[in-house]
Short mmCIF file of N, CA, C and O in Angstrom, two decimals:
data_model
loop_
_atom_site.label_atom_id
_atom_site.label_comp_id
_atom_site.label_asym_id
_atom_site.label_seq_id
_atom_site.Cartn_x
_atom_site.Cartn_y
_atom_site.Cartn_z
N LEU A 16 84.57 101.96 120.43
CA LEU A 16 85.24 101.56 121.37
C LEU A 16 84.60 101.40 122.81
O LEU A 16 85.54 101.18 123.75
N ASP A 17 83.70 102.89 122.85
CA ASP A 17 83.49 103.05 124.30
C ASP A 17 82.40 102.31 124.36
O ASP A 17 82.21 102.98 126.42
N ALA A 18 82.02 101.76 124.38
CA ALA A 18 80.61 100.82 124.66
C ALA A 18 80.63 99.22 125.75
O ALA A 18 79.53 99.25 126.02
N GLY A 19 82.42 99.44 125.82
CA GLY A 19 81.88 97.86 126.46
C GLY A 19 82.09 96.80 125.52
O GLY A 19 81.82 96.74 124.52
N GLY A 20 82.10 95.76 126.43
CA GLY A 20 82.13 94.23 125.70
C GLY A 20 83.44 94.15 125.26
O GLY A 20 84.52 94.09 125.46
N HIS A 21 83.48 93.05 123.63
CA HIS A 21 84.63 92.81 123.08
C HIS A 21 84.55 92.85 121.78
O HIS A 21 83.94 92.60 121.04
N LEU A 22 85.57 93.59 121.13
CA LEU A 22 85.82 93.23 119.66
C LEU A 22 87.44 92.97 119.73
O LEU A 22 88.36 93.12 119.71
N ASP A 23 87.41 91.36 119.50
CA ASP A 23 88.37 90.94 119.65
C ASP A 23 89.13 90.67 118.48
O ASP A 23 88.16 89.80 117.84
N VAL A 24 90.39 90.84 117.89
CA VAL A 24 91.72 90.67 116.97
C VAL A 24 92.22 89.23 117.43
O VAL A 24 92.84 89.25 118.43
N GLU A 25 92.57 88.66 116.34
CA GLU A 25 93.83 87.56 116.52
C GLU A 25 95.12 88.29 115.88
O GLU A 25 94.98 89.06 114.71
N THR A 26 95.95 88.32 116.94
CA THR A 26 97.74 88.89 116.60
C THR A 26 98.48 87.72 116.33
O THR A 26 98.07 86.95 116.40
N ARG A 27 99.69 88.18 115.73
CA ARG A 27 100.36 86.99 115.10
C ARG A 27 101.04 86.77 116.29
O ARG A 27 101.76 85.78 115.87
N ASP A 28 101.57 87.14 117.62
CA ASP A 28 101.71 86.85 118.69
C ASP A 28 101.30 85.95 119.19
O ASP A 28 101.40 85.20 120.30
N GLY A 29 99.75 85.71 118.96
CA GLY A 29 98.62 84.48 119.59
C GLY A 29 98.50 85.01 120.83
O GLY A 29 96.61 84.30 121.50
N ARG A 30 99.00 86.40 121.34
CA ARG A 30 98.12 86.66 122.49
C ARG A 30 96.60 87.17 122.06
O ARG A 30 95.73 87.32 123.04
N GLY A 31 96.32 87.92 121.26
CA GLY A 31 94.67 88.30 121.10
C GLY A 31 94.76 89.97 121.81
O GLY A 31 95.53 90.36 122.09
N ARG A 32 93.42 90.16 121.38
CA ARG A 32 93.53 91.81 122.13
C ARG A 32 92.23 91.98 121.47
O ARG A 32 91.62 91.71 120.64
N ASN A 33 91.89 92.95 122.82
CA ASN A 33 90.05 92.98 123.05
C ASN A 33 90.60 94.85 122.02
O ASN A 33 90.93 95.73 123.07
N LEU A 34 89.95 95.23 121.56
CA LEU A 34 89.75 96.74 121.10
C LEU A 34 89.09 97.17 121.72
O LEU A 34 89.56 98.77 121.45
N VAL A 35 88.02 97.09 122.85
CA VAL A 35 87.30 98.16 123.16
C VAL A 35 88.15 98.52 124.31
O VAL A 35 88.91 98.40 124.99
N GLY A 36 87.50 99.89 124.56
CA GLY A 36 87.90 100.94 125.33
C GLY A 36 88.37 102.44 125.13
O GLY A 36 88.78 102.19 123.71
N ALA A 37 88.87 102.98 125.88
CA ALA A 37 89.35 104.56 125.10
C ALA A 37 90.86 104.02 124.68
O ALA A 37 91.79 103.96 125.55
N PRO A 38 91.45 104.31 123.51
CA PRO A 38 92.48 103.64 123.20
C PRO A 38 93.80 104.64 124.05
O PRO A 38 95.02 104.51 124.23
N GLY A 39 93.35 106.01 124.31
CA GLY A 39 94.54 107.35 124.45
C GLY A 39 94.88 107.20 123.43
O GLY A 39 95.72 108.52 124.04
N LYS A 40 95.21 107.12 122.77
CA LYS A 40 95.81 107.72 121.10
C LYS A 40 94.84 107.50 120.20
O LYS A 40 93.90 106.78 120.21
N VAL A 41 94.71 108.18 118.66
CA VAL A 41 94.03 107.88 117.77
C VAL A 41 93.91 106.07 117.51
O VAL A 41 95.23 105.68 117.39
N LEU A 42 92.84 105.49 116.88
CA LEU A 42 93.11 104.22 116.65
C LEU A 42 92.40 103.97 115.56
O LEU A 42 91.45 104.42 115.68
N VAL A 43 93.09 103.95 114.59
CA VAL A 43 92.77 103.87 113.03
C VAL A 43 92.17 102.21 112.66
O VAL A 43 92.95 101.51 112.71
N VAL A 44 91.16 101.59 112.43
CA VAL A 44 90.89 100.28 112.03
C VAL A 44 90.83 99.85 110.46
O VAL A 44 89.49 100.88 109.98
N GLN A 45 91.47 99.62 109.80
CA GLN A 45 91.50 99.51 108.40
C GLN A 45 90.97 97.66 108.21
O GLN A 45 91.07 97.10 108.61
N PHE A 46 89.84 97.96 107.62
CA PHE A 46 89.22 96.42 107.38
C PHE A 46 89.55 96.39 106.28
O PHE A 46 89.25 96.82 104.79
N ILE A 47 89.91 94.85 105.99
CA ILE A 47 90.45 94.26 103.91
C ILE A 47 90.05 93.01 104.28
O ILE A 47 89.78 92.05 104.66
N ASP A 48 89.48 92.65 103.53
CA ASP A 48 88.64 91.39 102.69
C ASP A 48 89.84 91.06 101.57
O ASP A 48 89.69 91.85 100.30
N PRO A 49 90.81 90.06 101.50
CA PRO A 49 91.04 89.59 100.24
C PRO A 49 90.79 89.23 99.19
O PRO A 49 91.36 89.16 97.78
N ASP A 50 89.65 88.95 99.50
CA ASP A 50 88.53 88.68 98.31
C ASP A 50 88.32 89.99 96.70
O ASP A 50 87.75 89.25 96.15
N ASP A 51 88.66 91.15 97.68
CA ASP A 51 87.87 92.36 97.06
C ASP A 51 89.03 92.39 95.73
O ASP A 51 90.60 92.80 96.32
N GLY A 52 88.98 92.24 95.00
CA GLY A 52 89.89 93.22 93.53
C GLY A 52 91.10 94.20 94.14
O GLY A 52 91.85 94.32 93.82
N ALA A 53 90.39 95.19 94.99
CA ALA A 53 91.20 96.20 95.19
C ALA A 53 91.63 96.68 96.43
O ALA A 53 92.46 97.01 96.83
N ALA A 54 91.52 95.20 96.94
CA ALA A 54 92.37 94.85 98.42
C ALA A 54 93.70 95.37 98.75
O ALA A 54 94.52 95.61 99.52
N ALA A 55 94.49 94.71 97.54
CA ALA A 55 96.22 94.69 97.58
C ALA A 55 96.53 95.87 97.42
O ALA A 55 97.47 96.51 97.88
N GLN A 56 95.94 96.93 95.95
CA GLN A 56 95.95 98.19 96.21
C GLN A 56 95.96 99.21 97.17
O GLN A 56 96.84 99.82 97.61
N GLU A 57 94.89 98.89 98.15
CA GLU A 57 94.86 99.63 99.47
C GLU A 57 96.26 99.17 100.73
O GLU A 57 96.28 100.26 101.13
N LEU A 58 95.86 97.84 100.66
CA LEU A 58 97.31 98.00 101.70
C LEU A 58 98.53 98.35 100.88
O LEU A 58 99.24 98.57 101.75
N ARG A 59 99.17 98.42 99.53
CA ARG A 59 100.64 98.70 99.10
C ARG A 59 100.20 100.54 99.59
O ARG A 59 101.20 100.82 99.95
N GLU A 60 99.26 101.14 99.57
CA GLU A 60 99.12 102.40 100.22
C GLU A 60 98.98 102.40 101.30
O GLU A 60 99.64 103.44 101.84
N LEU A 61 98.11 101.76 101.86
CA LEU A 61 98.83 101.69 103.24
C LEU A 61 100.04 101.76 103.84
O LEU A 61 100.72 101.95 104.63
N PHE A 62 100.47 100.76 103.20
CA PHE A 62 102.38 100.40 103.66
C PHE A 62 103.12 101.46 103.28
O PHE A 62 104.44 101.59 103.95
N ALA A 63 102.97 102.09 102.27
CA ALA A 63 103.66 103.37 101.96
C ALA A 63 102.76 104.32 102.82
O ALA A 63 104.22 105.05 103.60
N TYR A 64 101.73 104.79 103.34
CA TYR A 64 101.67 106.00 104.43
C TYR A 64 102.29 104.99 106.07
O TYR A 64 103.10 105.75 106.33
N GLN A 65 102.54 103.87 106.27
CA GLN A 65 103.33 103.66 107.41
C GLN A 65 104.70 104.02 107.20
O GLN A 65 105.32 104.62 108.33
N GLU A 66 105.19 103.62 106.48
CA GLU A 66 106.69 103.56 105.70
C GLU A 66 107.13 105.23 106.18
O GLU A 66 107.98 105.60 106.65
N THR A 67 106.46 106.24 105.73
CA THR A 67 106.19 107.48 105.72
C THR A 67 105.70 108.42 107.16
O THR A 67 106.33 109.35 107.11
N ARG A 68 105.37 107.63 107.62
CA ARG A 68 105.04 108.23 109.45
C ARG A 68 105.92 108.03 110.54
O ARG A 68 105.35 109.14 111.08
N GLY A 69 106.57 107.34 109.86
CA GLY A 69 107.71 107.19 110.84
C GLY A 69 107.37 106.74 112.30
O GLY A 69 106.07 106.09 112.31
N GLU A 70 107.51 107.49 113.42
CA GLU A 70 107.48 107.24 114.65
C GLU A 70 106.28 107.90 114.97
O GLU A 70 106.55 109.05 115.50
N ASP A 71 104.82 107.48 114.65
CA ASP A 71 103.73 108.84 115.11
C ASP A 71 103.14 107.70 116.88
O ASP A 71 102.46 107.11 116.19
N ALA A 72 103.97 108.74 117.98
CA ALA A 72 102.86 107.86 118.80
C ALA A 72 101.60 108.35 119.12
O ALA A 72 100.58 107.70 119.97
N SER A 73 101.25 109.18 117.93
CA SER A 73 99.35 109.70 118.30
C SER A 73 98.36 109.12 117.97
O SER A 73 97.60 109.05 118.48
N ALA A 74 98.69 108.09 116.97
CA ALA A 74 98.20 107.21 116.39
C ALA A 74 98.89 105.82 116.15
O ALA A 74 99.93 105.44 116.63
N GLU A 75 97.50 104.82 116.25
CA GLU A 75 97.67 103.76 116.00
C GLU A 75 96.91 102.62 114.72
O GLU A 75 96.06 103.31 114.82
N ILE A 76 97.79 102.11 114.17
CA ILE A 76 96.95 101.65 112.96
C ILE A 76 97.11 99.87 113.22
O ILE A 76 97.56 99.17 113.47
N VAL A 77 95.45 99.47 113.35
CA VAL A 77 95.09 98.07 113.56
C VAL A 77 94.21 97.25 111.93
O VAL A 77 93.34 97.89 111.22
N VAL A 78 95.07 96.61 111.57
CA VAL A 78 94.40 96.07 109.90
C VAL A 78 93.53 95.11 110.69
O VAL A 78 94.26 94.04 110.55
N LEU A 79 92.43 94.69 110.16
CA LEU A 79 91.37 93.62 110.42
C LEU A 79 91.47 93.01 108.85
O LEU A 79 90.87 93.36 108.33
N VAL A 80 91.81 91.99 108.64
CA VAL A 80 91.92 90.87 107.63
C VAL A 80 91.01 90.25 107.81
O VAL A 80 91.15 89.02 108.97
N LYS A 81 90.09 90.13 107.34
CA LYS A 81 89.15 88.21 106.92
C LYS A 81 89.56 87.62 106.48
O LYS A 81 89.45 87.43 105.08
N THR A 82 90.47 86.63 107.07
CA THR A 82 91.07 85.54 106.69
C THR A 82 91.35 84.56 107.78
O THR A 82 91.03 84.58 108.66
N ASP A 83 91.77 83.61 106.87
CA ASP A 83 91.36 82.27 108.13
C ASP A 83 92.15 82.35 109.15
O ASP A 83 92.32 81.65 110.25
N SER A 84 93.45 82.23 108.94
CA SER A 84 94.47 82.58 109.27
C SER A 84 95.71 83.44 108.99
O SER A 84 96.36 83.55 107.90
N PHE A 85 97.28 83.50 109.76
CA PHE A 85 97.92 84.08 109.55
C PHE A 85 98.83 83.57 108.51
O PHE A 85 99.45 84.25 107.42
N ALA A 86 98.85 82.11 108.49
CA ALA A 86 99.78 81.24 107.52
C ALA A 86 98.60 81.87 105.56
O ALA A 86 99.35 82.32 104.92
N ALA A 87 97.07 82.05 105.74
CA ALA A 87 96.42 82.26 104.68
C ALA A 87 96.99 83.51 104.42
O ALA A 87 97.17 84.20 102.65
N LEU A 88 97.05 84.67 105.02
CA LEU A 88 97.01 86.07 105.17
C LEU A 88 98.83 86.16 104.54
O LEU A 88 99.43 87.19 103.55
N ASP A 89 99.76 85.47 104.92
CA ASP A 89 101.14 85.61 104.59
C ASP A 89 101.27 85.18 103.00
O ASP A 89 101.74 85.55 102.47
N THR A 90 100.69 84.20 103.07
CA THR A 90 100.56 83.21 101.48
C THR A 90 100.27 84.70 100.41
O THR A 90 100.46 84.59 99.16
N TRP A 91 98.77 85.33 100.98
CA TRP A 91 98.38 86.27 100.22
C TRP A 91 99.13 87.54 99.71
O TRP A 91 99.15 88.40 98.72
N LEU A 92 99.78 87.98 101.04
CA LEU A 92 100.58 89.41 100.69
C LEU A 92 102.04 89.05 99.65
O LEU A 92 102.26 89.54 99.25
N ALA A 93 102.63 87.79 100.04
CA ALA A 93 103.66 87.20 99.10
C ALA A 93 103.06 87.22 97.77
O ALA A 93 103.53 87.81 96.95
N LYS A 94 101.68 86.74 97.22
CA LYS A 94 100.99 86.45 95.99
C LYS A 94 101.17 88.02 95.54
O LYS A 94 101.48 88.14 94.02
N ASN A 95 100.73 89.08 96.47
CA ASN A 95 100.89 90.06 95.91
C ASN A 95 101.82 91.61 96.22
O ASN A 95 101.96 92.61 95.87
N GLY A 96 103.05 90.46 96.05
CA GLY A 96 104.02 91.35 96.26
C GLY A 96 104.49 92.33 97.37
O GLY A 96 104.78 93.28 97.42
N LEU A 97 103.49 92.55 98.73
CA LEU A 97 103.20 93.00 99.78
C LEU A 97 104.15 92.25 100.82
O LEU A 97 103.82 91.66 101.01
N VAL A 98 104.89 93.56 101.61
CA VAL A 98 105.51 93.44 102.39
C VAL A 98 104.94 94.64 103.82
O VAL A 98 105.92 95.85 103.21
N PRO A 99 104.41 94.55 104.83
CA PRO A 99 104.32 95.39 105.74
C PRO A 99 105.47 96.18 106.39
O PRO A 99 106.29 94.92 107.14
N PRO A 100 105.16 97.25 106.65
CA PRO A 100 106.67 97.43 106.93
C PRO A 100 105.73 97.59 108.91
O PRO A 100 106.85 97.56 109.70
N VAL A 101 105.24 97.45 109.82
CA VAL A 101 104.39 97.56 110.64
C VAL A 101 103.93 96.14 110.69
O VAL A 101 102.68 95.70 110.78
N PRO A 102 104.59 95.24 110.77
CA PRO A 102 103.84 93.31 110.54
C PRO A 102 102.95 93.32 112.14
O PRO A 102 101.46 92.94 111.70
N ALA A 103 102.94 93.86 112.96
CA ALA A 103 102.17 93.40 114.22
C ALA A 103 101.34 94.45 114.23
O ALA A 103 99.76 94.33 114.62
N SER A 104 101.19 95.53 112.76
CA SER A 104 99.33 96.26 112.84
C SER A 104 98.43 95.07 112.14
O SER A 104 97.30 95.49 112.22
N LEU A 105 99.06 94.24 111.79
CA LEU A 105 97.87 93.03 110.94
C LEU A 105 97.80 92.26 111.61
O LEU A 105 97.93 91.30 112.71
N THR A 106 96.16 92.09 111.59
CA THR A 106 95.63 91.21 112.83
C THR A 106 94.72 90.51 111.83
O THR A 106 94.12 90.84 110.82
N VAL A 107 94.28 89.06 112.07
CA VAL A 107 92.92 88.23 111.39
C VAL A 107 91.66 88.38 112.08
O VAL A 107 91.64 88.01 113.13
N ASP A 108 90.85 87.85 111.71
CA ASP A 108 89.44 87.80 111.64
C ASP A 108 88.73 86.54 110.91
O ASP A 108 88.00 86.77 109.78
N PRO A 109 89.40 85.70 111.38
CA PRO A 109 88.97 83.84 111.18
C PRO A 109 87.55 84.06 110.15
O PRO A 109 87.36 83.50 109.30
N GLU A 110 86.19 84.51 110.84
CA GLU A 110 84.96 84.21 110.93
C GLU A 110 84.28 85.62 110.45
O GLU A 110 83.20 85.27 110.14
N GLY A 111 84.99 86.27 110.77
CA GLY A 111 84.01 87.42 110.47
C GLY A 111 83.19 88.26 111.58
O GLY A 111 83.13 89.32 111.26
N LYS A 112 83.33 87.58 113.25
CA LYS A 112 82.89 87.85 113.88
C LYS A 112 82.89 89.15 114.55
O LYS A 112 81.99 90.74 114.66
N THR A 113 84.54 89.65 114.38
CA THR A 113 84.77 91.44 115.16
C THR A 113 84.40 92.26 114.21
O THR A 113 84.08 93.51 114.51
N THR A 114 84.41 92.18 112.72
CA THR A 114 84.05 92.67 111.47
C THR A 114 82.86 92.85 111.92
O THR A 114 82.30 94.07 111.68
N LEU A 115 81.88 91.89 111.59
CA LEU A 115 80.69 92.33 112.06
C LEU A 115 80.13 93.16 113.55
O LEU A 115 79.22 93.91 113.21
N LYS A 116 80.99 92.84 114.64
CA LYS A 116 80.82 93.89 115.41
C LYS A 116 80.57 95.28 115.55
O LYS A 116 80.23 95.64 115.94
N PHE A 117 82.03 95.10 114.75
CA PHE A 117 81.84 96.96 113.82
C PHE A 117 81.00 97.43 113.20
O PHE A 117 81.06 98.64 112.90
N ASN A 118 79.87 96.44 112.74
CA ASN A 118 78.67 96.97 112.29
C ASN A 118 79.73 97.23 110.33
O ASN A 118 79.05 98.46 109.64
N ASN A 119 80.72 96.76 109.99
CA ASN A 119 81.15 96.69 108.85
C ASN A 119 80.61 95.70 107.77
O ASN A 119 80.83 94.55 108.01
N LYS A 120 80.22 96.52 106.66
CA LYS A 120 79.28 95.78 106.11
C LYS A 120 80.18 96.04 104.45
O LYS A 120 80.18 95.35 103.41
N ARG A 121 81.14 96.22 104.15
CA ARG A 121 81.79 96.31 103.26
C ARG A 121 83.51 95.67 103.01
O ARG A 121 84.33 95.71 104.13
N THR A 122 84.20 95.45 101.80
CA THR A 122 85.24 94.87 101.92
C THR A 122 86.42 95.52 102.10
O THR A 122 87.48 95.05 102.45
N LEU A 123 86.19 97.18 102.20
CA LEU A 123 87.42 97.98 102.56
C LEU A 123 86.76 99.12 103.26
O LEU A 123 85.74 99.42 102.51
N GLU A 124 87.10 99.61 104.30
CA GLU A 124 86.60 100.35 105.04
C GLU A 124 87.48 100.69 105.99
O GLU A 124 88.22 99.44 106.47
N THR A 125 87.88 102.29 106.37
CA THR A 125 88.77 102.75 107.65
C THR A 125 88.01 103.22 108.90
O THR A 125 86.99 104.02 107.93
N MET A 126 87.89 102.91 109.45
CA MET A 126 87.26 103.57 110.52
C MET A 126 88.25 104.68 111.69
O MET A 126 89.53 103.70 111.69
N PHE A 127 88.30 105.82 112.08
CA PHE A 127 88.97 106.37 112.75
C PHE A 127 88.81 106.84 114.38
O PHE A 127 87.46 107.35 114.33
N PHE A 128 89.12 106.45 115.23
CA PHE A 128 88.14 106.39 116.67
C PHE A 128 89.40 107.33 117.33
O PHE A 128 90.96 107.44 116.83
N GLY A 129 89.27 108.61 117.98
CA GLY A 129 89.92 109.34 118.98
C GLY A 129 90.12 108.59 120.00
O GLY A 129 89.84 107.58 120.28
N PRO A 130 91.02 109.40 121.04
CA PRO A 130 92.17 108.84 122.26
C PRO A 130 90.78 108.76 123.22
O PRO A 130 90.91 107.77 123.95
N ASP A 131 89.46 109.13 122.92
CA ASP A 131 88.19 108.27 123.84
C ASP A 131 87.51 107.62 123.08
O ASP A 131 86.63 107.05 124.23
N GLY A 132 87.99 106.93 122.28
CA GLY A 132 87.15 105.52 121.80
C GLY A 132 85.59 105.92 121.08
O GLY A 132 85.29 104.95 120.63
N LYS A 133 85.34 107.04 120.83
CA LYS A 133 84.69 107.79 119.80
C LYS A 133 84.62 107.93 118.36
O LYS A 133 85.85 107.82 118.42
N LEU A 134 83.89 107.10 117.64
CA LEU A 134 84.36 107.08 116.16
C LEU A 134 84.18 108.54 115.73
O LEU A 134 83.07 108.96 115.67
N ALA A 135 84.94 108.94 115.11
CA ALA A 135 85.72 110.43 114.76
C ALA A 135 85.31 110.08 113.14
O ALA A 135 84.61 111.44 112.60
N SER A 136 85.27 109.23 112.52
CA SER A 136 84.87 109.67 110.81
C SER A 136 85.54 107.97 110.20
O SER A 136 85.52 107.36 110.79
N GLN A 137 84.73 107.90 108.55
CA GLN A 137 85.22 106.77 108.28
C GLN A 137 85.29 106.61 107.04
O GLN A 137 85.04 107.92 106.52
N ALA A 138 85.96 106.03 106.25
CA ALA A 138 86.27 105.97 104.77
C ALA A 138 85.41 104.73 104.17
O ALA A 138 85.97 103.27 104.53
N ARG A 139 84.20 104.82 103.47
CA ARG A 139 83.51 103.61 103.30
C ARG A 139 84.22 103.09 101.88
O ARG A 139 84.45 104.27 100.59
N GLY A 140 84.78 102.54 101.05
CA GLY A 140 85.53 102.02 100.61
C GLY A 140 86.90 102.47 100.38
O GLY A 140 87.50 102.62 101.61
N ARG A 141 87.44 102.29 99.47
CA ARG A 141 89.07 102.51 99.65
C ARG A 141 89.26 103.98 100.19
O ARG A 141 88.90 105.48 99.96
N LEU A 142 90.35 104.39 100.63
CA LEU A 142 91.09 105.74 101.34
C LEU A 142 91.86 106.14 100.51
O LEU A 142 93.00 105.62 100.29
N ASP A 143 92.16 107.41 100.54
CA ASP A 143 93.54 107.89 99.75
C ASP A 143 94.43 108.59 100.66
O ASP A 143 94.26 109.33 101.38
N TRP A 144 95.27 107.19 101.17
CA TRP A 144 95.85 107.66 102.34
C TRP A 144 97.09 108.55 101.96
O TRP A 144 97.47 109.09 103.13
N LYS A 145 97.57 108.96 100.89
CA LYS A 145 98.55 109.77 100.87
C LYS A 145 97.72 111.18 101.08
O LYS A 145 98.51 112.36 101.63
N LEU A 146 96.50 111.47 100.64
CA LEU A 146 95.93 112.96 100.73
C LEU A 146 95.09 113.13 102.11
O LEU A 146 94.50 114.46 102.80
N ASP A 147 94.35 111.93 102.87
CA ASP A 147 93.25 111.93 103.66
C ASP A 147 93.82 111.59 105.11
O ASP A 147 93.32 111.76 105.83
N ALA A 148 94.39 110.77 104.73
CA ALA A 148 94.65 109.81 106.17
C ALA A 148 95.22 110.97 107.74
O ALA A 148 94.88 111.08 108.59
N ARG A 149 96.06 112.06 107.21
CA ARG A 149 96.89 112.61 108.02
C ARG A 149 95.82 113.18 108.47
O ARG A 149 95.33 113.23 109.99
N ARG A 150 94.82 114.23 107.99
CA ARG A 150 93.98 115.35 108.24
C ARG A 150 92.79 114.09 109.19
O ARG A 150 92.43 114.77 110.36
N ARG A 151 92.10 113.15 108.74
CA ARG A 151 91.69 112.34 109.61
C ARG A 151 92.13 112.10 110.61
O ARG A 151 91.33 112.02 111.96
N ILE A 152 93.21 111.59 110.92
CA ILE A 152 93.84 111.05 112.00
C ILE A 152 93.85 112.83 112.93
O ILE A 152 93.70 112.28 114.34
N ALA A 153 94.18 113.88 112.39
CA ALA A 153 94.02 115.18 112.99
C ALA A 153 92.96 115.12 113.86
O ALA A 153 93.21 115.65 114.56
N GLU A 154 91.51 115.31 112.70
CA GLU A 154 90.52 115.50 113.53
C GLU A 154 90.18 114.29 114.40
O GLU A 154 89.82 114.99 115.44
N ALA A 155 90.47 113.20 114.45
CA ALA A 155 90.37 112.21 115.39
C ALA A 155 90.83 112.96 116.87
O ALA A 155 90.47 112.66 118.39
N GLY A 156 92.46 112.94 116.64
CA GLY A 156 92.97 113.29 117.90
C GLY A 156 92.81 114.71 118.38
O GLY A 156 92.56 114.79 119.71
N ALA A 157 91.72 115.80 117.94
CA ALA A 157 90.95 117.05 118.36
C ALA A 157 89.96 116.29 118.97
O ALA A 157 89.04 117.80 119.67
N GLY A 158 89.75 115.76 119.31
CA GLY A 158 88.13 115.49 119.61
C GLY A 158 86.78 115.38 118.73
O GLY A 158 86.16 115.25 119.47
N ALA A 159 86.71 115.54 117.26
CA ALA A 159 85.95 115.01 116.32
C ALA A 159 84.77 113.72 116.64
O ALA A 159 85.90 113.05 116.55
N SER A 160 83.50 113.81 116.52
CA SER A 160 82.98 112.36 116.53
C SER A 160 81.61 112.51 116.29
O SER A 160 81.47 113.48 115.80
N ILE A 161 81.61 111.58 115.63
CA ILE A 161 80.32 111.33 114.69
C ILE A 161 79.01 110.10 115.16
O ILE A 161 78.10 110.35 114.69
N GLU A 162 79.60 110.31 116.81
CA GLU A 162 78.90 109.41 117.22
C GLU A 162 77.66 110.81 118.15
O GLU A 162 77.71 111.41 118.61
#
């Protein structure tokens, strides 16, 4: 995130967002491809985590979904009985361009960036949100970096 350029995501409000830069707090980017059979369960666990963490100003979660539109995403969420507790955390990457710029090659992956924008850790595949997320967020907040 600290290298410059553009990592644009499409937000529900239509304004969009560039993720490049030092976020000033931990930024968790969750990559989801609805075509992955484990995607619904991953989001179910992430949503449960979001419900339990309450107002945590030290970290922000951005869910980057590889889908054509919010209408397609909403249809998929409803089909899987998923209701996001923080709807604004969902973004879409219609052509997968931003996902590729993150060098993400997996249908499920989570990256944890520190307040300075450096990559602190990543979970390739499913993440155990109950057991692993708080620790990784704390490490990223303390300045851990794998870059």
